[in-house]
Coordinates of C-alpha atoms in Angstrom, one line a residue:
Chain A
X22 CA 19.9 -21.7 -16.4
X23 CA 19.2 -17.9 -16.6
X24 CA 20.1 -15.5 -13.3
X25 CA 17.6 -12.7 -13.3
X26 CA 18.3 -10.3 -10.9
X27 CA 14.8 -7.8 -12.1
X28 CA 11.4 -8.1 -12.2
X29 CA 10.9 -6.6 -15.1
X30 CA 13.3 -8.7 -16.9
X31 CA 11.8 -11.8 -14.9
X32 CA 8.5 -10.4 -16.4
X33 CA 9.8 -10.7 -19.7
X34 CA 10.5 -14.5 -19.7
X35 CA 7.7 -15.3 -18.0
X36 CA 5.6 -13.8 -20.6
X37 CA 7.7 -16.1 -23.2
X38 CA 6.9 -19.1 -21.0
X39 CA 2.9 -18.6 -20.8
X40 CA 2.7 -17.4 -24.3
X41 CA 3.9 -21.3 -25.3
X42 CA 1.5 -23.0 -23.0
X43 CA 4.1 -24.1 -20.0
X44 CA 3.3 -24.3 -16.7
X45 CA 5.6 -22.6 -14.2
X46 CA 6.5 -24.1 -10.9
X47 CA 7.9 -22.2 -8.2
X48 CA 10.4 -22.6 -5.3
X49 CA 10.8 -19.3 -3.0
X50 CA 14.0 -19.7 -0.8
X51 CA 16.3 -17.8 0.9
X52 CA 19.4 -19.7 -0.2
X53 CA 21.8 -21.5 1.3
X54 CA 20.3 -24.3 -0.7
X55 CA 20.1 -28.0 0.9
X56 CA 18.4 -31.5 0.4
X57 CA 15.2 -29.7 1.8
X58 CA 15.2 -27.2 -1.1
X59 CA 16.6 -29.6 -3.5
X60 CA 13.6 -32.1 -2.9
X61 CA 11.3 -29.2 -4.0
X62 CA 13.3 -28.3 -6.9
X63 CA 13.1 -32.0 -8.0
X64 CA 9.0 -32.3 -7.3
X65 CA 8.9 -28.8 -9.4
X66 CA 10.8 -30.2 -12.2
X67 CA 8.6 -33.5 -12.3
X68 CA 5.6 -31.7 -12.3
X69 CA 6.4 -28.1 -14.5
X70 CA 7.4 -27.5 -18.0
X71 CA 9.5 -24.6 -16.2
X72 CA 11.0 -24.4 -12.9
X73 CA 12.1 -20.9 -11.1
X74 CA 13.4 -20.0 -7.8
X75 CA 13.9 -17.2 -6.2
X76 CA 16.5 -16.5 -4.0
X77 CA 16.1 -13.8 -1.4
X78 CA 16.8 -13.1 2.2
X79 CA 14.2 -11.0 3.0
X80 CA 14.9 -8.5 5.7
X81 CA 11.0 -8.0 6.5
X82 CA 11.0 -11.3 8.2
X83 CA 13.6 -11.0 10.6
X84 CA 13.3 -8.8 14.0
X85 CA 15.8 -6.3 14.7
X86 CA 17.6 -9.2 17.3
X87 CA 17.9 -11.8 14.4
X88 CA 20.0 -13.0 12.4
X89 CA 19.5 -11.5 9.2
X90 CA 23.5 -10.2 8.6
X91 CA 24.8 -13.7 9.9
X92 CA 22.4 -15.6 7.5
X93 CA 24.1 -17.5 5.4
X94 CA 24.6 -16.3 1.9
X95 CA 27.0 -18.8 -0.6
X96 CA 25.7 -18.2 -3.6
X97 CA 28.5 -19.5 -6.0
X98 CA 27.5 -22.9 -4.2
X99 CA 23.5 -22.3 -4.7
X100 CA 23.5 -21.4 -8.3
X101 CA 25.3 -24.7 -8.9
X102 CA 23.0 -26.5 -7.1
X103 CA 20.3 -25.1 -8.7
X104 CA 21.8 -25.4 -11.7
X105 CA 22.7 -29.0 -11.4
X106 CA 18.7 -29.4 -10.8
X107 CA 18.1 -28.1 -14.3
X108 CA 16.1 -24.9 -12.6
X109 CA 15.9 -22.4 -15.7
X110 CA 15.5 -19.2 -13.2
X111 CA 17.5 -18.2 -10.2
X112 CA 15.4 -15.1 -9.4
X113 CA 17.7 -12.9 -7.4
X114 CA 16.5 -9.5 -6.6
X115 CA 18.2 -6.9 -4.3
X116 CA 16.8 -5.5 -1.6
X117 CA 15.8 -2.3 -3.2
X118 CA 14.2 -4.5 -6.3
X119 CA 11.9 -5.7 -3.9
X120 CA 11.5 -2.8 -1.5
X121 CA 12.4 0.7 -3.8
X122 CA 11.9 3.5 -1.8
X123 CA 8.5 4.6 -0.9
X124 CA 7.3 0.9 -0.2
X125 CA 4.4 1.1 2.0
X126 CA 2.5 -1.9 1.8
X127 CA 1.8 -5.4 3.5
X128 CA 0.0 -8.1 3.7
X129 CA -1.2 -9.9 7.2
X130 CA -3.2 -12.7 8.2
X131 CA -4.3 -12.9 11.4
X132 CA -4.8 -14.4 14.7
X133 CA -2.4 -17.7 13.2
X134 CA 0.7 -15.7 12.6
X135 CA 0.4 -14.6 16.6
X136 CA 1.3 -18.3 18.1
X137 CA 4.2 -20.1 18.0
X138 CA 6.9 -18.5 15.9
X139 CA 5.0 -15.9 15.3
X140 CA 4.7 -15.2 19.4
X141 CA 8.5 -15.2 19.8
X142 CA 9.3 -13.3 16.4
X143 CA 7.1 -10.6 16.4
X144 CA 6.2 -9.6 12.2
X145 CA 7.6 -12.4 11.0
X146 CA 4.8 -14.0 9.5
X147 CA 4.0 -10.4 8.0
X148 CA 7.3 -10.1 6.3
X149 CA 6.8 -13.4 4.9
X150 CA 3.4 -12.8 3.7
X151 CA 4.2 -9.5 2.1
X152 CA 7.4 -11.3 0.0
X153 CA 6.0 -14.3 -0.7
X154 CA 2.2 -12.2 -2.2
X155 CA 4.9 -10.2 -4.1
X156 CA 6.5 -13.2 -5.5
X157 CA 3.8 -15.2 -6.6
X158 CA 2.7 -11.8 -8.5
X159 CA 5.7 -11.6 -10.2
X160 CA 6.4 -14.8 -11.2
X161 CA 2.7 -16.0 -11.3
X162 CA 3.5 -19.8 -11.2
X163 CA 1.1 -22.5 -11.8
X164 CA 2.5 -24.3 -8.3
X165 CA 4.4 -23.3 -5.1
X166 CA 6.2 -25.5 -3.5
X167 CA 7.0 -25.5 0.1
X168 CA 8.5 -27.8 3.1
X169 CA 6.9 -29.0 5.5
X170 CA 9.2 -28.4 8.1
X171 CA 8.3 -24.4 8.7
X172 CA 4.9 -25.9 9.4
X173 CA 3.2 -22.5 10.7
X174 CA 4.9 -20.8 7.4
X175 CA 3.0 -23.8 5.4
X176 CA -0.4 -23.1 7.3
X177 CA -0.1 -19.1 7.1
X178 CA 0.5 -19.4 3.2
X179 CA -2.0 -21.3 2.4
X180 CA -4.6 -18.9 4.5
X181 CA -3.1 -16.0 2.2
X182 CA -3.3 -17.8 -0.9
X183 CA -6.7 -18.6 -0.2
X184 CA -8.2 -15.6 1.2
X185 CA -6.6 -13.2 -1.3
X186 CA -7.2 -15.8 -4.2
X187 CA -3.9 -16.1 -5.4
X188 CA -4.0 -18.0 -8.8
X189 CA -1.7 -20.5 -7.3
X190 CA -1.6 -24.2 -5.9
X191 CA 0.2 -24.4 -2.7
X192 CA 2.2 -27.6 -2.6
X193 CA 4.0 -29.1 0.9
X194 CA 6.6 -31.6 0.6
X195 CA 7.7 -33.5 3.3
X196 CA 11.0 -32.2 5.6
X197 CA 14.0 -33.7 4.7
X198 CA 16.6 -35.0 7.3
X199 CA 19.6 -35.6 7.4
X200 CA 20.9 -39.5 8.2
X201 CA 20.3 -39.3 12.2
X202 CA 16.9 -37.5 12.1
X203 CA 17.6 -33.8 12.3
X204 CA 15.4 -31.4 9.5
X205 CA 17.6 -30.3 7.1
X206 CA 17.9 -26.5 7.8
X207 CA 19.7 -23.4 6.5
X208 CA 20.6 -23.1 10.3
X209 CA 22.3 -26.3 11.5
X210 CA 25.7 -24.9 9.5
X211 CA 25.7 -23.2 12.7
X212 CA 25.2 -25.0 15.4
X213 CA 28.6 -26.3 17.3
X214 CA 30.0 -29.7 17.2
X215 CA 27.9 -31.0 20.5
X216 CA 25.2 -28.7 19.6
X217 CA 24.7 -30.4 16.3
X218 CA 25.0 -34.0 17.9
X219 CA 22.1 -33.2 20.9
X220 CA 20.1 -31.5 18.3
X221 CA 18.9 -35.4 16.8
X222 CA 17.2 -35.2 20.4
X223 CA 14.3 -32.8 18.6
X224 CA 13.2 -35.4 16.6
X225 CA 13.8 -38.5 18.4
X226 CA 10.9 -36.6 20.5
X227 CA 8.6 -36.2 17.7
X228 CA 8.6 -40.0 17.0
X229 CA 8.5 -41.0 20.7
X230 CA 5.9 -38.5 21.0
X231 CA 3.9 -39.8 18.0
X232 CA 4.6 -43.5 19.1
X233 CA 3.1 -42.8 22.5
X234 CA -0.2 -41.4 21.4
X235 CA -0.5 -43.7 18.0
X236 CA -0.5 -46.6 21.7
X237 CA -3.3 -44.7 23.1
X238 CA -1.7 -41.3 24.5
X239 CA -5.0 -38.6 24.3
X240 CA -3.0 -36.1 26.7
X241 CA -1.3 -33.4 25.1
X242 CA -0.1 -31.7 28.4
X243 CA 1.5 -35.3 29.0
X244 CA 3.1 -35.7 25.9
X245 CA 4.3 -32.1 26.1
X246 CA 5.7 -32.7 29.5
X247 CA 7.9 -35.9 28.2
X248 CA 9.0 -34.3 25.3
X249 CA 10.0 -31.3 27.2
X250 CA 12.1 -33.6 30.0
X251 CA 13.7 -35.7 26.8
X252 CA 15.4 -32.5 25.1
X253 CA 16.2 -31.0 28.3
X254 CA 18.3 -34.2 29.6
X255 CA 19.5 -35.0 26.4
X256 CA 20.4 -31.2 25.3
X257 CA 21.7 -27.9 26.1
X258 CA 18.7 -26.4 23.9
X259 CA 16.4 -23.9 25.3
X260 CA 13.3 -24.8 24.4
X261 CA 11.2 -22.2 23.0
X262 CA 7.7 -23.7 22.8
X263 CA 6.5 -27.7 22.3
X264 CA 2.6 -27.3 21.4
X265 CA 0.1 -30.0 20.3
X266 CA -2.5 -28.4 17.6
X267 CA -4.9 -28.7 15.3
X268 CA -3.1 -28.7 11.9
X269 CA -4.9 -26.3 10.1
X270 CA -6.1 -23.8 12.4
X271 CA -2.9 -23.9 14.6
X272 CA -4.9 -23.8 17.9
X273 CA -4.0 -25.9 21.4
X274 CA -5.7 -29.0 21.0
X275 CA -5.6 -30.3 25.2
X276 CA -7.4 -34.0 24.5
X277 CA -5.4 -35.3 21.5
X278 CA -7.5 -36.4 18.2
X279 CA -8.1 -35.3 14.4
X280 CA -5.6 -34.0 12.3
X281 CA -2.5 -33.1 14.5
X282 CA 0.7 -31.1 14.4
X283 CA 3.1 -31.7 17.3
X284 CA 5.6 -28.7 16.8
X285 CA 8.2 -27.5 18.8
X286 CA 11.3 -24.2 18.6
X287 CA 14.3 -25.0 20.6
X288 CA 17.4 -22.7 20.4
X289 CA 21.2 -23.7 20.6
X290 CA 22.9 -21.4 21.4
X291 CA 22.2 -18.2 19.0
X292 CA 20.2 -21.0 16.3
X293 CA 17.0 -21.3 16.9
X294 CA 16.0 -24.7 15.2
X295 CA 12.3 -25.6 14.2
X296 CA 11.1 -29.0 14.0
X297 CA 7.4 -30.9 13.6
X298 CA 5.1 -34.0 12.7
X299 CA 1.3 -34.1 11.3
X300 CA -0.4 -37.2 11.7
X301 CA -4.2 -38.5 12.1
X302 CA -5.8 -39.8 15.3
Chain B
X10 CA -23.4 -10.5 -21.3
X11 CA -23.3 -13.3 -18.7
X12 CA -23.6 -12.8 -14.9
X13 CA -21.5 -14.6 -12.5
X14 CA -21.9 -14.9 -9.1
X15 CA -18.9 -17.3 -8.1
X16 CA -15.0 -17.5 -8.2
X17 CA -14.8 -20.9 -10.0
X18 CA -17.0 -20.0 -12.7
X19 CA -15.2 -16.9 -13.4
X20 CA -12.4 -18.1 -13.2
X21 CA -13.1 -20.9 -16.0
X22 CA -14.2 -18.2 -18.4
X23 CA -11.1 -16.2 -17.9
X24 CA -9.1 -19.3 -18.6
X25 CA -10.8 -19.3 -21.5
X26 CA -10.4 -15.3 -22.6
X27 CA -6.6 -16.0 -21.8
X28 CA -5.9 -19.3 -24.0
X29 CA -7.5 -17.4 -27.3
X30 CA -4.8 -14.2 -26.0
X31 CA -7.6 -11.8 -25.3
X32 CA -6.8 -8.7 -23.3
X33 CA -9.0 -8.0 -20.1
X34 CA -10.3 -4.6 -18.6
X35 CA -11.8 -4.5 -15.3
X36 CA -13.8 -1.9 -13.6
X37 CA -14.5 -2.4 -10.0
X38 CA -17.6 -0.9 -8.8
X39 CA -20.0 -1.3 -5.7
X40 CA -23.0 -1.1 -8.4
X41 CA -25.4 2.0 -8.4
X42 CA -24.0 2.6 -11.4
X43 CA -23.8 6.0 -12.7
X44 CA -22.2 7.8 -15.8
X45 CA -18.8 7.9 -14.2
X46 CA -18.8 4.2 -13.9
X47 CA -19.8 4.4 -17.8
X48 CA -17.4 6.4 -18.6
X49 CA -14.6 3.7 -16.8
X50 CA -16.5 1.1 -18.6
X51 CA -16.8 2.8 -21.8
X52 CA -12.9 3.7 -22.2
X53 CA -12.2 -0.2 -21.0
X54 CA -14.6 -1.3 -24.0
X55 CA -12.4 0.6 -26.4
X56 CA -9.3 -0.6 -25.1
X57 CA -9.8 -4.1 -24.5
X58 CA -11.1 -7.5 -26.0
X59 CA -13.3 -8.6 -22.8
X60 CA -14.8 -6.2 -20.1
X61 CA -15.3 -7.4 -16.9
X62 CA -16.6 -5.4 -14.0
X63 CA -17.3 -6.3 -10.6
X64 CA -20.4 -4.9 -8.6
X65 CA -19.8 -6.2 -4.7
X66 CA -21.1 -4.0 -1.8
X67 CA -17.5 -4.3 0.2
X68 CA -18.7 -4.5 4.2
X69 CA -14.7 -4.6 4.9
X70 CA -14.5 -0.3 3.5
X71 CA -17.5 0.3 5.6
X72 CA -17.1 1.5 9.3
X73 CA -19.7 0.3 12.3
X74 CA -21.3 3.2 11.6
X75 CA -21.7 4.0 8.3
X76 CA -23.8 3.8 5.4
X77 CA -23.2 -0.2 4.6
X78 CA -26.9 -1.2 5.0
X79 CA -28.5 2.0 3.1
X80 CA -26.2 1.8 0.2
X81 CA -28.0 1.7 -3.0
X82 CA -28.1 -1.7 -4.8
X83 CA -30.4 -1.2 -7.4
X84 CA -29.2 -4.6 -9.0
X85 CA -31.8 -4.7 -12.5
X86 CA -30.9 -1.0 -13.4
X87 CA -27.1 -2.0 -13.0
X88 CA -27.3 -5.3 -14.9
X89 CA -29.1 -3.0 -17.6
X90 CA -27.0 -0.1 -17.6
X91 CA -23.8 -2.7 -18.1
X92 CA -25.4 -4.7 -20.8
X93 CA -26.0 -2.0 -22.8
X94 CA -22.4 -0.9 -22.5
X95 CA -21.8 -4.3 -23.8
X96 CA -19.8 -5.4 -20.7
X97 CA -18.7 -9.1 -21.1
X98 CA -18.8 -10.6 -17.7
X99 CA -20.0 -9.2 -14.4
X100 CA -18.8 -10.2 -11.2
X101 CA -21.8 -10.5 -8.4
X102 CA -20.6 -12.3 -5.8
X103 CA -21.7 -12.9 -2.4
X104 CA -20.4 -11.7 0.8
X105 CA -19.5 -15.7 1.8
X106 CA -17.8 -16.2 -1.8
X107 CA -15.8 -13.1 -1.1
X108 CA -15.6 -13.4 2.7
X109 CA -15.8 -17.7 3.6
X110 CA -16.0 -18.8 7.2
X111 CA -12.1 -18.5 8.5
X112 CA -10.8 -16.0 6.0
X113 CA -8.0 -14.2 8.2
X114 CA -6.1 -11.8 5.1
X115 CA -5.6 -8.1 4.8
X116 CA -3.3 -5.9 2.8
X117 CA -2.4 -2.7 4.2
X118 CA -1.3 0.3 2.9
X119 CA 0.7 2.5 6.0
X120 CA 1.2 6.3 6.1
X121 CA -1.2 7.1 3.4
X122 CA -4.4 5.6 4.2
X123 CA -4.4 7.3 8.0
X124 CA -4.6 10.7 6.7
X125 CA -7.8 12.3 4.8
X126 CA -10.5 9.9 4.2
X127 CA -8.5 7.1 5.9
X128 CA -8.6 9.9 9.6
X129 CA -12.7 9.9 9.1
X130 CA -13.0 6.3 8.2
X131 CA -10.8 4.0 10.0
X132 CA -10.5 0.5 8.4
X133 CA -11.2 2.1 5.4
X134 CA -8.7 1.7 3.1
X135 CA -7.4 -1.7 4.2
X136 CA -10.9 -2.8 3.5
X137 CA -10.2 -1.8 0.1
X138 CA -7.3 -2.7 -0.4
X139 CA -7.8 -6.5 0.4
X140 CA -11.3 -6.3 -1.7
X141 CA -9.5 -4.9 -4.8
X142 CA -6.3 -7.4 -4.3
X143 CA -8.9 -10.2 -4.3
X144 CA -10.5 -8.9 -7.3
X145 CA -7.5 -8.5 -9.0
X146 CA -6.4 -12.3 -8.3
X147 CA -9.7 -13.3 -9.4
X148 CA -10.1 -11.3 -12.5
X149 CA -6.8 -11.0 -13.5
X150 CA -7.4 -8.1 -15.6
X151 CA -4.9 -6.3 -17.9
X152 CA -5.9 -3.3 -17.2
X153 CA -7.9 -2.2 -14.3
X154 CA -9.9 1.2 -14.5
X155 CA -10.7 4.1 -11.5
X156 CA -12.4 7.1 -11.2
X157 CA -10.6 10.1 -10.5
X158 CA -13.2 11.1 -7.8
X159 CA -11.7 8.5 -5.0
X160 CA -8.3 10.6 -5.6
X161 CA -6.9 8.9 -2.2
X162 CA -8.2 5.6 -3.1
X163 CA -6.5 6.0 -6.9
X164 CA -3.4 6.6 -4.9
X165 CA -3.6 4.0 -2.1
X166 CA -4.9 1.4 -4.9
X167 CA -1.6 2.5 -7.4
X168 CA 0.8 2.1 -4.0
X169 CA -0.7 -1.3 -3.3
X170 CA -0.4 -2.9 -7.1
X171 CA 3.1 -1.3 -7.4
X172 CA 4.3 -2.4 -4.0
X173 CA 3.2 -6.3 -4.0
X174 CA 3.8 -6.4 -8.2
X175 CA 0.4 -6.9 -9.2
X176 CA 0.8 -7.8 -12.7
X177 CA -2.1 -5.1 -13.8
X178 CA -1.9 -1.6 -15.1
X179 CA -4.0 0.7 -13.4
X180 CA -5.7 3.6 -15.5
X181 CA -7.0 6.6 -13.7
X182 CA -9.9 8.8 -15.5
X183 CA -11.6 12.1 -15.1
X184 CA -14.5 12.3 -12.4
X185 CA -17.8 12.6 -14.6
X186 CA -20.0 15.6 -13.4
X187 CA -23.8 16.8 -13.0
X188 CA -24.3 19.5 -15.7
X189 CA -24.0 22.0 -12.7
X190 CA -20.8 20.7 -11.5
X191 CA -21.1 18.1 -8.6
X192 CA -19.3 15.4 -9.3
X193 CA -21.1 12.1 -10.3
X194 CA -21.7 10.0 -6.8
X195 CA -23.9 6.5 -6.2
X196 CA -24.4 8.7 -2.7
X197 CA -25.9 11.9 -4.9
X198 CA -29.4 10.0 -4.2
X199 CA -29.3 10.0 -1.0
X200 CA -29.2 14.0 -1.0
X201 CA -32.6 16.2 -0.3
X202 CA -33.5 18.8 -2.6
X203 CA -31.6 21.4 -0.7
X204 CA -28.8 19.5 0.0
X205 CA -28.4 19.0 -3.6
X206 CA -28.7 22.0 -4.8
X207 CA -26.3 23.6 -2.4
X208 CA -23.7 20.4 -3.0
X209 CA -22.2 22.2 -6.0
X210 CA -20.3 24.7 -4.2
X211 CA -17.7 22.0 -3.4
X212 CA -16.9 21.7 -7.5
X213 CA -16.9 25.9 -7.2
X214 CA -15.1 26.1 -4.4
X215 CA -12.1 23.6 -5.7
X216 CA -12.7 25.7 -9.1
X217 CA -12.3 29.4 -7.3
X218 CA -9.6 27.4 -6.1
X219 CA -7.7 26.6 -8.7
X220 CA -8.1 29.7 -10.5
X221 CA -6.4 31.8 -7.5
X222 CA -3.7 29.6 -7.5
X223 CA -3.0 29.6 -11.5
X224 CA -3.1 33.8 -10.5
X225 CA 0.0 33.2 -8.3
X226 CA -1.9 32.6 -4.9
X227 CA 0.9 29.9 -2.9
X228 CA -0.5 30.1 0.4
X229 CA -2.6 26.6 1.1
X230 CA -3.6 28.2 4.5
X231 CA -5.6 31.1 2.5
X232 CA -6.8 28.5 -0.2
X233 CA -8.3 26.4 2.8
X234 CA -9.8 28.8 4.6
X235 CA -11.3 31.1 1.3
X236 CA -13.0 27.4 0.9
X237 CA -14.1 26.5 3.8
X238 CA -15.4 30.1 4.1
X239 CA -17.0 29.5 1.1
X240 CA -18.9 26.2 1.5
X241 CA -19.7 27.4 5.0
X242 CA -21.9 30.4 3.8
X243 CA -23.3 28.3 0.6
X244 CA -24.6 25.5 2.1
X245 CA -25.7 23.5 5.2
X246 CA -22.9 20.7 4.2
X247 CA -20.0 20.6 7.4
X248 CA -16.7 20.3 6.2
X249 CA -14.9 16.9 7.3
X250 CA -11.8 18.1 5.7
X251 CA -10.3 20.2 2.7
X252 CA -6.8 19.5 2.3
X253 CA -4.1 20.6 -0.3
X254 CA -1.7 17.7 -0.6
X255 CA 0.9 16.8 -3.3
X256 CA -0.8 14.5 -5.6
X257 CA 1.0 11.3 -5.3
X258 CA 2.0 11.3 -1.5
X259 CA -1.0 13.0 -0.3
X260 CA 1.5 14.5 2.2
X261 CA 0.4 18.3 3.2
X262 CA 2.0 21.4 1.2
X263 CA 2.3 24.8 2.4
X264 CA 3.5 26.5 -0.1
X265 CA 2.2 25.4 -3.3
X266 CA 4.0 24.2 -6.1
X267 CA 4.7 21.2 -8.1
X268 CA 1.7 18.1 -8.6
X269 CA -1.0 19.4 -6.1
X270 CA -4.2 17.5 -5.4
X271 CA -6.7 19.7 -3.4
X272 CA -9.1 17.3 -1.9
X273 CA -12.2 17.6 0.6
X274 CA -15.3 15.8 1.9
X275 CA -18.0 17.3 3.0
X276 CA -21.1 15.7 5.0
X277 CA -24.5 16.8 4.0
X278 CA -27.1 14.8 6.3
X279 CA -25.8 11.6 6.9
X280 CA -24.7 11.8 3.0
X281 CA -20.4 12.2 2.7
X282 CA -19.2 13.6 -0.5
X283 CA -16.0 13.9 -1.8
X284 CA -14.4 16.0 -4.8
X285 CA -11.0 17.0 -6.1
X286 CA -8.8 18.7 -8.7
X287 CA -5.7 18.3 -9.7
X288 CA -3.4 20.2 -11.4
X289 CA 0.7 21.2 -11.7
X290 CA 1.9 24.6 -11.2

C-alpha cells in the first residue's frame, strides 16, 4: 500500500492503473477509520481491480462552532487498517493540496442541502460537495462508495454526481453497528460512559418506529412524537430534529407511504450523533 | 462526422476513443459559429486525434432579460461549417438532457465573477461555470479550447478547472478579428449598418491604448477616460464598462505594470460587445 500525499503524484498512478485496463474504486473518508469504513473498503475490494481512499478532514464542512480541531485524527492506526484491507492508496493531502491559495470555487446543490443537517450546520453540504467534486476529479474512480448512515450526504452526492455528470457510480452500503445497535461513527469515541450506553436508545427508536408503521402506522407526526418521548426518557440527548421523508427528495412526508427515510440528529453532550432507516410502504 | 444529441450516446463513443488511447480536444461553443470558433477548432484538429465540440444555447449564462431567445442558432450552417473542419463528434443536446426535471447543481466561482461582466450580468458566470463542468464530465476532453475574446470567462473557466482538479488542460487562443478590427462575435449580426461600422473603435481604442502605455503612460485613470472619450465621440455604442485589471485576478490596477488585461463592453442597440488586449509591461 502506497501513501500519496499529492495530486499530481496520485495523478501519476492513476494514469498507470487506467492505462492497464483496471477499474478504480473509491472510498472518501475523513479517517478515524471503523467497521463503517471498513465495510466499504471490503465492497471496493470485491468489486475493483484497485482500491483508493482518501483520507482528509475537510475544514470546508465544518462551521466555525464545530469540531474540526477536536476531530479525531490517529493515523498510525488508519493506515494499518487500511492496509490490513489490501487498499493500494491512502490519499492524504494537506490542507493547502486541496485548498492552495487563491481557491475560489464551489460547488452547491440546492434546496436539499437546506433541511436537516444542513438547517443546523449551515455550508456543510457545500463543503462536502466542493471536496468530494474535487476528489472524484482527481482520482476519477469507476465507483464511489458511501454509508448509508449520513443519509442526507448519500442523497446530496448523488444529486451532484448526477447533475454535473460525474463519470462515476455512486454506491451506498448499509450502516454498520456496533453489537447493541448504535451506527458505527467517527464520533461515538467521544461520547461519555452513560452517554454511550443511552445512545442505543437512537436506534431502538428507528426499529420501533419502523415496526409501528410496517403494523399500519400512516402518521408521521405520531411516530415523530413517540420517538421523540423514547430518546428523551431513555437519554440525556438533545434532540436536534426526528423527520419522516421521502428518500430521495428529502422532503416532509405527513401521511406515511413510498419510499421512506425516518432520520433523526440528537446531540450528547458536544457529539452530535446521526442516525436513520429507508424502508418501503 | 456524426451528430449527437444525448449523454449516453456520447458517452459510448468516447469509451470507445479512450480504449484505442486517442487524445480528445473539445471546443465548447453556443453554435453561430464563426472564424474564431474555427480557429479553436482548427488548432484542436492539429493537436488532437478526435475533435469534439459542443454547440448548446446555455439558458443558465442568460439573465431574465437578455438575449436568450434572439440568439442566433443557425443549426445547418454550423453542422456545415464543423464538418468541413473535419470535427469528429458534435455535441447537440437538448435543454432537458442538459437540464432534467430536479437537477439542483451549480459551481460557483466567488470574487471574480461579481466584477466586470459578472456586475452587468448577474448569474452569469455560475451559469457557465456549471454548463462547462457538465461538459467537461461528459466529454472528458484532453484538452479543452477558448477564445481569448471572453478574457473573464478564460479566467473564471481556468480558476474553476484548477480549483475542483478537472483533469483537462485548458488552452487559451487569440480573438479572431474582422479585417477592420472588431473582434469576431456570433452577436456582430445582430449590429445595424451603423452600429457596425462605428463598433471598431473599441479594437482602436484598446490599440491607442496599448500604444500609450508601451510609451510610458501608467496612469489607468487617463487610459480609461482617453477611451471612454474616445468611443464616446466615435460611436452611438454606451460604455457598460472599460476596466484595466491584472490579467489573472481581474483585480483593478492603478498604476500599471506587470500582466495587464484592459477589458470593456460596450452596448450598441440591444447588441453587448466585448473586446480586450493583453499585454506585460
Amino acid at each position: 500500500m502506497r501513501i500519496v500525499k499529492s495530486v499530481q503524484s496520485l495523478r501519476s498512478s492513476i494514469k498507470k492503473y487506467k492505462d492497464q485496463n483496471k477499474t478504480i474504486g473509491f472510498v472518501p473518508t475523513m479517517g478515524a477509520l471503523h467497521e463503517g469504513h471498513l465495510a466499504l473498503i471490503r465492497k471496493s475490494r470485491r468489486e475493483n481491480d484497485i482500491v483508493i481512499i482518501s483520507v482528509f478532514v475537510n475544514p470546508k464542512q465544518f462551521g466555525p462552532k464545530e469540531d474540526f480541531n477536536s476531530y479525531s485524527r490517529p493515523e498510525k492506526k488508519d493506515i494499518l487498517l487500511a492496509k490490513n484491507e489490501k487498499v493500494d492508496i491512502i490519499f492524504y493531502p494537506s490542507e493547502k493540496e486541496m485548498y492552495p491559495t487563491g481557491f475560489l470555487t464551489s460547488i452547491n446543490v440546492e434546496g436539499i442541502t437546506d433541511v436537516l443537517c444542513g438547517a443546523s450546520r449551515p455550508g456543510h453540504f457545500q463543503g462536502v460537495t466542493t471536496v468530494v467534486g474535487k476528489l472524484i476529479n482527481i482520482v476519477t474512480p469507476d465507483v464511489m462508495y458511501l454509508g448509508q448512515k449520513d443519509a442526507q450526504q448519500t442523497i446530496v452526492l448523488k444529486r451532484m454526481t448526477a447533475d454535473l455528470n460525474f463519470p462515476v457510480t455512486v454506491k451506498i452500503c448499509p450502516t454498520v453497528r456496533e453489537a447493541d445497535g448504535l451506527a458505527m461513527s467517527s464520533r461515538n469515541r467521544h461520547l461519555t460512559a452513560r452517554q454511550r450506553e443511552t445512545a442505543t436508545v437512537l436506534y431502538k427508536s428507528l426499529k420501533n418506529a419502523k415496526k409501528r408503521i410496517l403494523a399500519g402506522e400512516r402518521s408521521s407526526a405520531r411516530i415523530i412524537r413517540s420517538m421523540r418521548a423514547e430518546i428523551e426518557k431513555n437519554s440525556p440527548g438533545k434532540i436536534d430534529y426526528i423527520a419522516c421523508v421521502n428518500a430521495d427528495s428529502l422532503t416532509p412526508i405527513k401521511q406515511l407511504k413510498g419510499k421512506v427515510t425516518i432520520t433523526l440528529a440528537v446531540k450528547f453532550g458536544r457529539t452530535r450523533l446521526i442516525d436513520n432507516t429507508i424502508f418501503r410502504i
